[in-house]
C-alpha positions as a printed Julia matrix, in Angstrom:
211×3 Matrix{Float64}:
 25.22   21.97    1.27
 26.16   18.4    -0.15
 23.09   16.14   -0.85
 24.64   13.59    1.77
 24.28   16.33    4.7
 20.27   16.69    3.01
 19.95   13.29    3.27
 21.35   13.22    6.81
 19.19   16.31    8.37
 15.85   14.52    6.61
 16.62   11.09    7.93
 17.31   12.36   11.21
 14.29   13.97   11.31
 12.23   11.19   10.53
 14.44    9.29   13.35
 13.35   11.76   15.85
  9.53   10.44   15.58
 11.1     6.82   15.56
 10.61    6.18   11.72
 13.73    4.51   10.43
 13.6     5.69    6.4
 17.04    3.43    5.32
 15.35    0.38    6.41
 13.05    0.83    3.48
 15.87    0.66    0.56
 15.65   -2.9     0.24
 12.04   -2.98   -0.23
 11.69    0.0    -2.71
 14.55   -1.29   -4.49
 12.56   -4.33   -5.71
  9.39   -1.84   -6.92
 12.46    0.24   -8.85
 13.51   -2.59  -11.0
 10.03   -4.03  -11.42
  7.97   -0.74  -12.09
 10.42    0.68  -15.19
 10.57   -3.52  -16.65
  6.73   -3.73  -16.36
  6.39   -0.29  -17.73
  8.71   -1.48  -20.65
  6.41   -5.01  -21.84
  3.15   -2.4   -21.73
  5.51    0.33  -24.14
  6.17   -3.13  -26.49
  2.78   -4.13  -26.4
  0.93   -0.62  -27.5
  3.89   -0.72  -30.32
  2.63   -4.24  -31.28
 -1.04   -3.9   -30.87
 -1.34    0.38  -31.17
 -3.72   -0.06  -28.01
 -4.15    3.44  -26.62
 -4.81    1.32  -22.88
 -1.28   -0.1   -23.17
  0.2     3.31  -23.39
 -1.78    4.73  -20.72
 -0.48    1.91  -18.22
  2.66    2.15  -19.61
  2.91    6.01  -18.7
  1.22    5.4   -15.48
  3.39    3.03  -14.37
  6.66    4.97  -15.71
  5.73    7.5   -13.42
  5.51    5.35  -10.19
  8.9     3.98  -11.66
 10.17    7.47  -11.22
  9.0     7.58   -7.96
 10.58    4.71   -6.97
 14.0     5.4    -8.44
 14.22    8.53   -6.5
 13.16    7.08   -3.52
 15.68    4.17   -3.41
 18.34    6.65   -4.08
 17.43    8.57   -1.26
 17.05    5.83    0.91
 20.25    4.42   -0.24
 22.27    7.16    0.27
 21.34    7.7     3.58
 22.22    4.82    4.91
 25.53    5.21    6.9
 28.46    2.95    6.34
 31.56    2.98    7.71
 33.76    2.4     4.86
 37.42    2.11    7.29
 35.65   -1.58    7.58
 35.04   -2.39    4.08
 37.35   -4.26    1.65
 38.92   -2.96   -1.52
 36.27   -4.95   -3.48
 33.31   -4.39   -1.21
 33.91   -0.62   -1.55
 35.01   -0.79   -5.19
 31.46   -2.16   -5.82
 29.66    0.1    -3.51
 31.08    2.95   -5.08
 29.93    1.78   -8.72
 26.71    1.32   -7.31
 26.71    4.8    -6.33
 27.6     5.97   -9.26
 25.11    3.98  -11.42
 22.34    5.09   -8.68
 23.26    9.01   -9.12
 23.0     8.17  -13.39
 19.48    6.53  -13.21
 18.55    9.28  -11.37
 19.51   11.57  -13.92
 18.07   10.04  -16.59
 14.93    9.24  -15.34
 14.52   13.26  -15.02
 15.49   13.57  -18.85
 12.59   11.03  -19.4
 10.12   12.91  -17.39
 11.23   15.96  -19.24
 11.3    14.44  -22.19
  7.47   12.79  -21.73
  5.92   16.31  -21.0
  6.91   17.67  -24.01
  5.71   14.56  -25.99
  2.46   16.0   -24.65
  3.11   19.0   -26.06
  5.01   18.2   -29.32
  3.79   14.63  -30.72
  6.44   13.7   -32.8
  7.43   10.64  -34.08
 11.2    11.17  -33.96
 10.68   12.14  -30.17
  8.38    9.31  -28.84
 11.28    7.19  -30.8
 14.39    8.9   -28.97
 12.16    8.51  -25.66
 11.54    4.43  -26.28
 15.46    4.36  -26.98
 16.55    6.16  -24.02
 13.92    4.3   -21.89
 15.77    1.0   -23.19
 18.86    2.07  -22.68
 17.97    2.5   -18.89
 16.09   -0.63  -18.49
 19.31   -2.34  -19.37
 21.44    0.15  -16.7
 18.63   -0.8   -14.07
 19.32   -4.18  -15.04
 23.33   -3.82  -13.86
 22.41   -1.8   -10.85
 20.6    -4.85   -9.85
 23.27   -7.05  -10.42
 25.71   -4.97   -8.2
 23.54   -4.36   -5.74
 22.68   -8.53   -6.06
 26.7    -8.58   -5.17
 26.98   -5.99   -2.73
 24.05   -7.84   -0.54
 25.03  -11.61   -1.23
 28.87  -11.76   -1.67
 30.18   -8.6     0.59
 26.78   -8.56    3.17
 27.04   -4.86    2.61
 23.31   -3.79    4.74
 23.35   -7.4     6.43
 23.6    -6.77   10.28
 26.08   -7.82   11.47
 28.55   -7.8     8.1
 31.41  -10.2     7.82
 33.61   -7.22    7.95
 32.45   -5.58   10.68
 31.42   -8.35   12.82
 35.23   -9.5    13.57
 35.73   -6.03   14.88
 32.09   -6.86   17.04
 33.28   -9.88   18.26
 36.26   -8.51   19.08
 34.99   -5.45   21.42
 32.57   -7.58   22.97
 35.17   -9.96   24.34
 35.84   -9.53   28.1
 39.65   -9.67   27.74
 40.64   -9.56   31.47
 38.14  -12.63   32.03
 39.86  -14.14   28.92
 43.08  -14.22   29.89
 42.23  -15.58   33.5
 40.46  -18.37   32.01
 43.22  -19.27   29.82
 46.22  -19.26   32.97
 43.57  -20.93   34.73
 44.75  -24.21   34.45
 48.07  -25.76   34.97
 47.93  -27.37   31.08
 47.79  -23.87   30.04
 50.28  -23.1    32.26
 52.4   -24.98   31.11
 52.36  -24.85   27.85
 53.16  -21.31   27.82
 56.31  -21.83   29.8
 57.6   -24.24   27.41
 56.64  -22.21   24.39
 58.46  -19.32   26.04
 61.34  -21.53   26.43
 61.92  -22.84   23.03
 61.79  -19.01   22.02
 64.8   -18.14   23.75
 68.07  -18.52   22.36
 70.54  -20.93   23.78
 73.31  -18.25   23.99
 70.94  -16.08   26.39
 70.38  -19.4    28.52
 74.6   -20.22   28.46
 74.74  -16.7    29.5
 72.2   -17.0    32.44
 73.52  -20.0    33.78
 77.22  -18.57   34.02
């Protein structure tokens, strides 16, 4: 079973008791970038200062970080888009957001691995590799923001209505036999059809008519 049908069966679940779980990307988004970049300063500061508190919090809050990564990928990708209605760029950008979601999953596993066996195996070369490899995601959280910044404020992907959808709202929601009676409702109208039917048609077809 694909992890988008899991995604579907638990959301729907939650939907059935009237809990709505994709409405809370947006907010667990901002703990996911805050969390790992908060977790980061305390990392510098034990470094700096070799306070054992500073690498307590900065475990602690790596953790919750974790949490929150998962979580906002989950949430994420179980939001439902129909992508017919998206443009070229909007889904270009949605896709590399997927993509870079899926990666900080993956290697904020290899950091939790990574951590427990710190615990177990306290070497210097490891706790080094971890700091790296914690950097190196900071700065990937750092463009997932910046996608998702673009995906939110330049193609109003999760704004309700979207630009892109909301011509096809507008559209369905338009009483078109009402429509069209208002607009032959007057003789200005009228008229101005006629004569825009008239210039249309070519002067051999009229000759041709009048014989």
């Amino acid at each position: 079973m694909k992890y988008a049908e899991i995604s579907t069966k638990v959301v729907d679940f939650f939907l059935n008791y009237g809990i709505d779980v994709t409405s809370w990307h947006v907010p667990i988004v901002y703990f996911a970038i805050a969390t790992p970049f908060i977790a980061f300063a305390y990392l510098i500061a034990y470094l700096i200062t070799d306070n054992k508190e500073h690498s307590k919090v900065s475990t602690y809050l790596f953790v919750f970080s974790s949490l929150f990564i998962f979580l906002a990928y989950f949430t994420g990708n179980a939001k439902v888009l129909d992508t017919n209605l998206l443009s070229s760029g909007a889904q270009s950008a949605l896709n590399t957001h997927s993509k870079h979601a899926l990666i900080l999953v993956a290697l904020f596993g290899v950091l939790l691995i990574v951590k427990l066996v710190i615990k177990f195996v306290n070497k210097k070369w490891l706790r080094l590799g971890w700091g790296i490899l914690f950097f190196i995601t900071i700065v990937l959280i750092s463009l997932q923001a910046k996608v998702g910044q673009s995906l939110v404020y330049k193609y109003a992907i999760g704004v309700n209505p979207t630009p892109e959808t909301s011509i096809v709202k507008e559209f369905n929601e338009i009483d078109t036999d009402s429509s069209i009676d208002d607009f032959y409702s007057t003789e200005e109208s009228q008229k101005r059809t006629v004569e825009s039917v008239a210039k249309e048609i070519p002067d051999s077809t009229v000759n041709s008519l009048n014989y």
